CSV table of C-alpha atoms in Angstrom, one decimal:
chain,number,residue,atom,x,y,z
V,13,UNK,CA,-15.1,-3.4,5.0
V,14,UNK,CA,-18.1,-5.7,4.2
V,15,UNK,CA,-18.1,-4.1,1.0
V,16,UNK,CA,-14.4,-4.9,-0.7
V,17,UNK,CA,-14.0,-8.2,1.5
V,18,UNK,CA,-10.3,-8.1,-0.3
V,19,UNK,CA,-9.2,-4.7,0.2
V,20,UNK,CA,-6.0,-4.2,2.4
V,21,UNK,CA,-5.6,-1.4,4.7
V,22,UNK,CA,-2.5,-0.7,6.3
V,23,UNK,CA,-3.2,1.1,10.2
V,24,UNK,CA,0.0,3.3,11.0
V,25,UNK,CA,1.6,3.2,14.8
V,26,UNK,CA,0.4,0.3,15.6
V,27,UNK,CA,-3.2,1.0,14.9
V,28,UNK,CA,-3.4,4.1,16.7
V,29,UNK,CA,-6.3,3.9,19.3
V,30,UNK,CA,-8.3,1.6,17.1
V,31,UNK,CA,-7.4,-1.7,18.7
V,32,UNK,CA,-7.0,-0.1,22.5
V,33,UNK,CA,-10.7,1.1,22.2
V,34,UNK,CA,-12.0,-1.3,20.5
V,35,UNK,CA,-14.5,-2.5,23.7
V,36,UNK,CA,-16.1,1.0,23.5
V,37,UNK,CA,-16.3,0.4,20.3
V,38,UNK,CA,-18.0,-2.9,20.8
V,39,UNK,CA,-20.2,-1.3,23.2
V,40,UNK,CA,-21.2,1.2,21.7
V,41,UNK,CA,-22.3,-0.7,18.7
V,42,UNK,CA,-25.1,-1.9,21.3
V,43,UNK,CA,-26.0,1.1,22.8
V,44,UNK,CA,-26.1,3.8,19.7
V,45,UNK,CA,-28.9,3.9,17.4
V,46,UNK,CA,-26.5,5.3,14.5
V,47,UNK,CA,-24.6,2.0,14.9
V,48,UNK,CA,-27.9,-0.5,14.7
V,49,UNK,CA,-27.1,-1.2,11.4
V,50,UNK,CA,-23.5,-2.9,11.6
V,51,UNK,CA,-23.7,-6.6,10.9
V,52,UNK,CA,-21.4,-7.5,13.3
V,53,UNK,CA,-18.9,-5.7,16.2
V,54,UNK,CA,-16.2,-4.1,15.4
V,55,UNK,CA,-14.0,-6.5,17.0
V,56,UNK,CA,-14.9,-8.4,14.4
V,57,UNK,CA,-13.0,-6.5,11.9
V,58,UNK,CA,-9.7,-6.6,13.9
V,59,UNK,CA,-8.3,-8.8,11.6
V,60,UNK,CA,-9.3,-7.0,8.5
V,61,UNK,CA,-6.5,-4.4,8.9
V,62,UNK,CA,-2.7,-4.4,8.7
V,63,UNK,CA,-0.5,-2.4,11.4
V,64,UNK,CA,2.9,-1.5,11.8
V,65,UNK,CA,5.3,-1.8,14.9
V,66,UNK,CA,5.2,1.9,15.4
V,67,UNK,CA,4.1,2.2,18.8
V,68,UNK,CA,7.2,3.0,20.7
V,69,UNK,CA,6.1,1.0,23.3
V,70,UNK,CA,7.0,-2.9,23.4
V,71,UNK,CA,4.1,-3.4,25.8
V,72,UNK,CA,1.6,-1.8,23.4
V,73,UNK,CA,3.5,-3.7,20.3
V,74,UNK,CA,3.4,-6.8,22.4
V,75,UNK,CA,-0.2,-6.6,22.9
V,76,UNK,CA,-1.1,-5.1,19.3
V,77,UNK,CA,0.8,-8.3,18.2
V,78,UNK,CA,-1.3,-10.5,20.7
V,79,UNK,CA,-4.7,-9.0,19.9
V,80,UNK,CA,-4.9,-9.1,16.2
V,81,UNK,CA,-1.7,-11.8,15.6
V,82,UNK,CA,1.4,-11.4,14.3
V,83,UNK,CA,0.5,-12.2,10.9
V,84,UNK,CA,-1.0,-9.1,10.8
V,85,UNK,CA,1.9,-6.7,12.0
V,86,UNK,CA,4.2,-5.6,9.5
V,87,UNK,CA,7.6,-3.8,10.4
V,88,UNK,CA,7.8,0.2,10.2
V,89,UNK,CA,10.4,2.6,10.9
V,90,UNK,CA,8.5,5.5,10.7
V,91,UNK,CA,11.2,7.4,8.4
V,92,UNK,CA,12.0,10.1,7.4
V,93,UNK,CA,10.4,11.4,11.3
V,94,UNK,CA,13.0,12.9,13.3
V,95,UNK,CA,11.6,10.2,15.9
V,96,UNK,CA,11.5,7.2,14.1
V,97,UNK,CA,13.3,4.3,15.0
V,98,UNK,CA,17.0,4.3,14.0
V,99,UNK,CA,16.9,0.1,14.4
V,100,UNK,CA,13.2,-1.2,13.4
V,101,UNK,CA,14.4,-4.9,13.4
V,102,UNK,CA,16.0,-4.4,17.1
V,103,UNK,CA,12.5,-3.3,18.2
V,104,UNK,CA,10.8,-6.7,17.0
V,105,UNK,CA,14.1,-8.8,18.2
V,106,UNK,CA,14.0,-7.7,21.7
V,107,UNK,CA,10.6,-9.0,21.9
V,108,UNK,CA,11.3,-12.6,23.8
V,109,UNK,CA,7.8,-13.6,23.9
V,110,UNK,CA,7.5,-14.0,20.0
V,111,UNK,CA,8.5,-17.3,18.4
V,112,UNK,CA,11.3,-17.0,15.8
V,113,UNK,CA,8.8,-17.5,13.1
V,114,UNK,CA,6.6,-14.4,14.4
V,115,UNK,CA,9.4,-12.1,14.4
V,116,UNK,CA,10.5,-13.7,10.8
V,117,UNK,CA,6.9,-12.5,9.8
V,118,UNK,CA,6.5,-9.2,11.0
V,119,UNK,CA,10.2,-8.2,10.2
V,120,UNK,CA,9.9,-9.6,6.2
V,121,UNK,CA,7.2,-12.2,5.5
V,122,UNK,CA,4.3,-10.2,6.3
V,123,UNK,CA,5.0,-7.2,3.7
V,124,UNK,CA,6.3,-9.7,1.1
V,125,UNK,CA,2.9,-11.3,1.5
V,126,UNK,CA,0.8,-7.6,1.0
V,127,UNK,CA,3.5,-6.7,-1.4
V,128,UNK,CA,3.4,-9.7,-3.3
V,129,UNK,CA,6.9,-10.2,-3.5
């Protein structure tokens, strides 16, 4: 990531286990000799990614959303899997906790931004 500071990369359901391991992660970056040479934690590269609201889980989207912020979140609907969702926008809508304008993002603004639309 240090290497193509402008490259996007899109994480799929919701990051997968990335961001809820991320403080082994961290940890081990202090502990392993194979990781001595990272400039910084992983944490630290959090933000660097892009994920979508595949988690079917609003808890885990909730705190996917907090962790890395919602301009980072982009909507998914995981089609054409037999178990995606059948009403992606209802997933980010039911979220109370997010301000209008973080739902506006994650439901359109955020992939118009990568898109560049």
């Amino acid at each position: 990531m240090d290497a193509f500071p402008k490259l996007d990369v899109m994480l799929p359901h919701a990051g997968g286990t990335f961001p809820a391991l991320i403080g082994r992660m961290d940890h081990g970056t202090t502990v392993r000799a194979e990781c001595k040479h990272m400039p910084r934690p992983p944490s630290s590269y959090l933000r660097r990614f892009h994920y979508d609201t595949i988690a079917h889980s609003d808890r885990i989207l909730l705190n996917l959303i907090r962790q890395v912020g919602a301009d980072r979140v982009v909507m998914g609907s995981d089609c054409p899997a037999d178990m995606g969702y059948t009403r992606p926008v209802d997933v980010i809508e039911r979220l109370g906790e997010l301000s209008a304008g973080e739902r506006d993002s994650i439901v359109s603004g955020n992939a118009a931004r990568l898109l560049k639309l």
